[in-house]
Structures are given as structure tokens and as C-alpha cells.
GROMACS .gro file of C-alpha atoms in nm:
model
  207
    1MET     CA    1   0.125   0.007   0.925
    2LEU     CA    2  -0.121  -0.261   0.936
    3ALA     CA    3   0.134  -0.232   0.739
    4ALA     CA    4   0.321  -0.399   0.554
    5VAL     CA    5   0.022  -0.541   0.618
    6LEU     CA    6  -0.239  -0.399   0.458
    7GLY     CA    7  -0.333  -0.238   0.158
    8THR     CA    8  -0.676  -0.100   0.175
    9ALA     CA    9  -0.843   0.127  -0.068
   10LEU     CA   10  -1.127   0.356   0.025
   11VAL     CA   11  -1.339   0.391  -0.287
   12TRP     CA   12  -1.603   0.656  -0.352
   13ALA     CA   13  -1.813   0.563  -0.653
   14GLN     CA   14  -2.073   0.771  -0.828
   15ASN     CA   15  -2.310   0.494  -0.927
   16SER     CA   16  -2.272   0.234  -0.655
   17THR     CA   17  -2.248   0.203  -0.279
   18PRO     CA   18  -2.102   0.537  -0.168
   19VAL     CA   19  -1.789   0.404   0.005
   20SER     CA   20  -1.617   0.069   0.022
   21LEU     CA   21  -1.290  -0.055   0.166
   22GLU     CA   22  -1.081  -0.310  -0.020
   23THR     CA   23  -0.764  -0.496   0.067
   24SER     CA   24  -0.465  -0.506  -0.167
   25GLU     CA   25  -0.202  -0.779  -0.175
   26THR     CA   26   0.007  -0.558  -0.403
   27LEU     CA   27   0.030  -0.277  -0.148
   28PHE     CA   28   0.089  -0.536   0.124
   29THR     CA   29   0.387  -0.666  -0.072
   30VAL     CA   30   0.534  -0.324  -0.142
   31LEU     CA   31   0.511  -0.216   0.221
   32THR     CA   32   0.640  -0.549   0.348
   33ALA     CA   33   0.941  -0.512   0.123
   34ILE     CA   34   1.037  -0.169   0.253
   35ASN     CA   35   0.974  -0.277   0.612
   36ILE     CA   36   1.214  -0.566   0.572
   37CYS     CA   37   1.465  -0.324   0.425
   38GLY     CA   38   1.457  -0.088   0.721
   39TYR     CA   39   1.148   0.131   0.700
   40ASP     CA   40   1.071   0.175   1.070
   41GLN     CA   41   0.872   0.499   1.084
   42GLU     CA   42   0.613   0.495   1.366
   43LEU     CA   43   0.679   0.129   1.436
   44ASP     CA   44   0.619   0.185   1.807
   45ILE     CA   45   0.264   0.313   1.752
   46SER     CA   46   0.162   0.086   1.466
   47ASP     CA   47  -0.092  -0.192   1.493
   48PRO     CA   48   0.069  -0.507   1.641
   49LEU     CA   49   0.000  -0.686   1.316
   50ARG     CA   50   0.282  -0.487   1.155
   51ALA     CA   51   0.540  -0.635   1.393
   52GLN     CA   52   0.386  -0.980   1.352
   53VAL     CA   53   0.418  -0.974   0.975
   54ARG     CA   54   0.774  -0.843   0.997
   55SER     CA   55   0.859  -1.129   1.233
   56GLU     CA   56   0.703  -1.391   1.005
   57VAL     CA   57   0.884  -1.259   0.700
   58ALA     CA   58   1.216  -1.250   0.889
   59LYS     CA   59   1.163  -1.609   0.999
   60ALA     CA   60   1.076  -1.717   0.645
   61ALA     CA   61   1.391  -1.547   0.518
   62GLU     CA   62   1.601  -1.723   0.782
   63ASN     CA   63   1.458  -2.063   0.693
   64THR     CA   64   1.459  -2.029   0.315
   65ALA     CA   65   1.771  -2.120   0.122
   66GLY     CA   66   1.879  -1.836  -0.105
   67ALA     CA   67   1.645  -1.583   0.053
   68GLN     CA   68   1.924  -1.332   0.110
   69ASP     CA   69   2.006  -1.347  -0.261
   70ALA     CA   70   1.663  -1.193  -0.319
   71ILE     CA   71   1.651  -0.964  -0.017
   72GLY     CA   72   2.004  -0.822  -0.048
   73PRO     CA   73   1.968  -0.654  -0.390
   74MET     CA   74   1.618  -0.531  -0.304
   75CYS     CA   75   1.732  -0.366   0.017
   76LEU     CA   76   2.037  -0.220  -0.152
   77PHE     CA   77   1.806  -0.053  -0.404
   78TYR     CA   78   1.586   0.072  -0.120
   79ARG     CA   79   1.880   0.228   0.065
   80GLN     CA   80   2.019   0.386  -0.251
   81HIS     CA   81   1.684   0.550  -0.329
   82GLN     CA   82   1.576   0.663   0.016
   83ALA     CA   83   1.424   1.008   0.035
   84PRO     CA   84   1.560   1.255   0.292
   85GLU     CA   85   1.235   1.233   0.489
   86ALA     CA   86   1.069   0.904   0.579
   87ALA     CA   87   0.722   1.032   0.489
   88HIS     CA   88   0.837   1.112   0.136
   89ASP     CA   89   1.011   0.778   0.117
   90LEU     CA   90   0.684   0.604   0.197
   91SER     CA   91   0.483   0.808  -0.051
   92HIS     CA   92   0.709   0.698  -0.338
   93TYR     CA   93   0.631   0.333  -0.274
   94VAL     CA   94   0.260   0.379  -0.212
   95SER     CA   95   0.238   0.571  -0.538
   96LEU     CA   96   0.422   0.290  -0.715
   97ALA     CA   97   0.183   0.031  -0.570
   98LEU     CA   98  -0.113   0.213  -0.725
   99TYR     CA   99   0.032   0.152  -1.071
  100LEU     CA  100   0.113  -0.217  -1.024
  101GLY     CA  101  -0.097  -0.519  -1.111
  102GLU     CA  102  -0.150  -0.824  -0.895
  103PRO     CA  103   0.124  -1.057  -0.769
  104PRO     CA  104   0.332  -1.239  -0.862
  105LYS     CA  105   0.429  -1.031  -1.167
  106PHE     CA  106   0.331  -0.681  -1.047
  107THR     CA  107   0.296  -0.570  -1.409
  108LEU     CA  108   0.279  -0.195  -1.463
  109LYS     CA  109  -0.070  -0.072  -1.548
  110VAL     CA  110   0.072   0.208  -1.762
  111ARG     CA  111   0.383   0.260  -1.968
  112GLU     CA  112   0.685   0.340  -1.755
  113ALA     CA  113   0.711   0.682  -1.921
  114GLU     CA  114   0.361   0.760  -1.792
  115LEU     CA  115   0.441   0.698  -1.425
  116PRO     CA  116   0.431   1.003  -1.197
  117PRO     CA  117   0.777   1.118  -1.080
  118ASP     CA  118   0.745   0.974  -0.730
  119ALA     CA  119   0.661   0.625  -0.859
  120ASP     CA  120   0.911   0.646  -1.143
  121ALA     CA  121   1.188   0.717  -0.892
  122VAL     CA  122   1.151   0.370  -0.740
  123VAL     CA  123   1.013   0.161  -1.028
  124GLY     CA  124   1.339  -0.034  -1.034
  125MET     CA  125   1.216  -0.200  -0.716
  126VAL     CA  126   0.955  -0.402  -0.905
  127PRO     CA  127   1.166  -0.693  -1.041
  128LEU     CA  128   1.354  -0.713  -0.711
  129MET     CA  129   1.027  -0.722  -0.520
  130GLU     CA  130   0.893  -0.992  -0.750
  131ALA     CA  131   1.193  -1.213  -0.669
  132PHE     CA  132   1.147  -1.144  -0.298
  133TYR     CA  133   0.775  -1.226  -0.312
  134GLN     CA  134   0.839  -1.559  -0.483
  135LYS     CA  135   1.139  -1.666  -0.275
  136ILE     CA  136   0.986  -1.587   0.065
  137GLY     CA  137   0.645  -1.729  -0.018
  138LEU     CA  138   0.482  -1.399   0.076
  139HIS     CA  139   0.144  -1.500  -0.063
  140ALA     CA  140   0.108  -1.758   0.216
  141ILE     CA  141   0.172  -1.489   0.480
  142TRP     CA  142  -0.084  -1.261   0.313
  143GLU     CA  143  -0.344  -1.538   0.312
  144ARG     CA  144  -0.274  -1.622   0.674
  145HIS     CA  145  -0.380  -1.273   0.783
  146GLN     CA  146  -0.639  -1.184   0.521
  147VAL     CA  147  -0.936  -1.257   0.747
  148ARG     CA  148  -0.801  -1.002   0.995
  149TYR     CA  149  -0.763  -0.744   0.719
  150THR     CA  150  -1.123  -0.798   0.619
  151GLU     CA  151  -1.230  -0.750   0.980
  152LEU     CA  152  -1.041  -0.423   0.992
  153THR     CA  153  -1.210  -0.294   0.679
  154GLN     CA  154  -1.543  -0.358   0.848
  155ILE     CA  155  -1.434  -0.187   1.170
  156TYR     CA  156  -1.311   0.127   0.998
  157HIS     CA  157  -1.560   0.150   0.714
  158VAL     CA  158  -1.810   0.379   0.888
  159PRO     CA  159  -1.568   0.628   1.049
  160LEU     CA  160  -1.361   0.654   0.730
  161ALA     CA  161  -1.671   0.703   0.518
  162LYS     CA  162  -1.794   0.977   0.750
  163MET     CA  163  -1.457   1.149   0.754
  164THR     CA  164  -1.433   1.129   0.378
  165PHE     CA  165  -1.769   1.286   0.310
  166ASP     CA  166  -1.740   1.540   0.591
  167THR     CA  167  -1.439   1.684   0.413
  168GLU     CA  168  -1.604   1.636   0.070
  169ILE     CA  169  -1.294   1.448  -0.048
  170PHE     CA  170  -1.164   1.770  -0.199
  171PHE     CA  171  -1.354   1.726  -0.524
  172LYS     CA  172  -1.697   1.767  -0.678
  173ASP     CA  173  -1.831   1.506  -0.920
  174ALA     CA  174  -1.793   1.728  -1.223
  175LEU     CA  175  -1.435   1.811  -1.135
  176ILE     CA  176  -1.349   1.444  -1.103
  177ARG     CA  177  -1.494   1.368  -1.445
  178ARG     CA  178  -1.326   1.669  -1.607
  179ILE     CA  179  -0.977   1.614  -1.469
  180TRP     CA  180  -0.955   1.239  -1.437
  181GLY     CA  181  -1.218   1.098  -1.671
  182GLY     CA  182  -1.298   0.837  -1.410
  183ASN     CA  183  -1.594   0.751  -1.195
  184SER     CA  184  -1.448   0.661  -0.859
  185LEU     CA  185  -1.200   0.791  -0.608
  186SER     CA  186  -0.946   0.561  -0.441
  187ILE     CA  187  -0.790   0.652  -0.110
  188TRP     CA  188  -0.516   0.445   0.050
  189THR     CA  189  -0.588   0.471   0.418
  190ARG     CA  190  -0.321   0.555   0.670
  191TRP     CA  191  -0.432   0.267   0.888
  192ALA     CA  192  -0.292   0.053   0.612
  193LEU     CA  193   0.036   0.234   0.663
  194PRO     CA  194   0.256   0.309   0.964
  195GLY     CA  195   0.077   0.497   1.237
  196ARG     CA  196  -0.260   0.531   1.398
  197PRO     CA  197  -0.574   0.400   1.222
  198THR     CA  198  -0.765   0.727   1.204
  199ARG     CA  199  -0.594   0.918   0.923
  200ALA     CA  200  -0.646   0.885   0.552
  201THR     CA  201  -0.446   1.017   0.259
  202MET     CA  202  -0.588   1.064  -0.089
  203LEU     CA  203  -0.344   0.955  -0.354
  204ARG     CA  204  -0.519   0.886  -0.679
  205ILE     CA  205  -0.852   0.881  -0.856
  206THR     CA  206  -0.920   0.564  -1.053
  207SER     CA  207  -1.169   0.476  -1.320
   0.00000   0.00000   0.00000
């Protein structure tokens, strides 16, 4: 994951620079939470920053009074809602992150009834994650590594942009406008998730 590290969005806009990469503290928080709760898929081939963030969060939890009172309920929820396959488990939480506002409140951007089924299945994680974020002081960890995330967006901008347009991102402009009513396409890159930094997964078009 740059994982729990990183939330990056690959954005294709009609009326601006063709492709841009952006970091996301919200996605960072969501993925950090599930990593702390036992999400270990592809840990051995992930960027070293994933293990570093996990270590820092574990240390913060160890040194923070009452941290387990926040982590325990969150991880219990995670275990109770795990999907049979790890890849599906991950997709639920990435989908949820797309519908959440900025920390520390992570306010839903839509009504709960309007969430897609995969995000709705784990929306109960939000208040538990908020408590975890506040108790651990996760924002400080995010800020500590943000320069590195920015560097990574610069490193992978060109190859991801080329890959995106080479495959035509699955959609034509008119189809995007007709189906989504938006003017840009957001892609959460797999190098922001567990695994190698060369894959990208399209999850949602945003206005």
C-alpha cells in the first residue's frame, strides 16, 4: 500500500490539465485503520512506507493512554465485516473513502441511503475510525510523510497518465456526461494500495 499510506487520486478533467495526481488524507486514514486491524494482503511486496506507517501507528497506540479503547471496537467491526476475499474486503473500504469528507469528522458526502452497497456495508466504521484518528494523533503521522507522498505523485504521474489514456479509461466524454453528469474521472491508484506501484483501478467518476 503506500498504503495505509497514501491516498492518491488520478483525475482526468475535460477542461484542465489532462491528468493530475492528488493525495488524500481520508483514504490514508481508512487504509491505515484496516491495516492496524489486520489487513495484510501483499504486505511483503508493498512499498516500505507501508510498514513504516504501520510501525509508527503501533508505537503511537502503545504510548497513548486509552488508545486500545478506540482501536478495539474499530477492529472488532472490521473483523465482523470482513469479506471472504481480501481484494473484496479492500474494495469496500476504498469505496467508502470516496464518499467521505476530510478528517477529523469524515462526514458523508451523500445521504447514507445513497451509498453504493459496498460502501454501505462498512459505513459503521466511520465513527469508530474518527475516534481512532483523534486518539492516535494520525494527522501528525500523515503530515510527517506528506512530502514523500507528493514525491511519489510526481514519479508516477507520467506512466499513470500514459497508461490511462492508452486504455482510453473505458469511457468517451459524452458517455461520462450522460451517465455521471460530471466533468472529471477519479481513479484511486493501486500504488496507493497494497501491492506494486504500476496498477490502477477505476472506482468512481466525480464532478
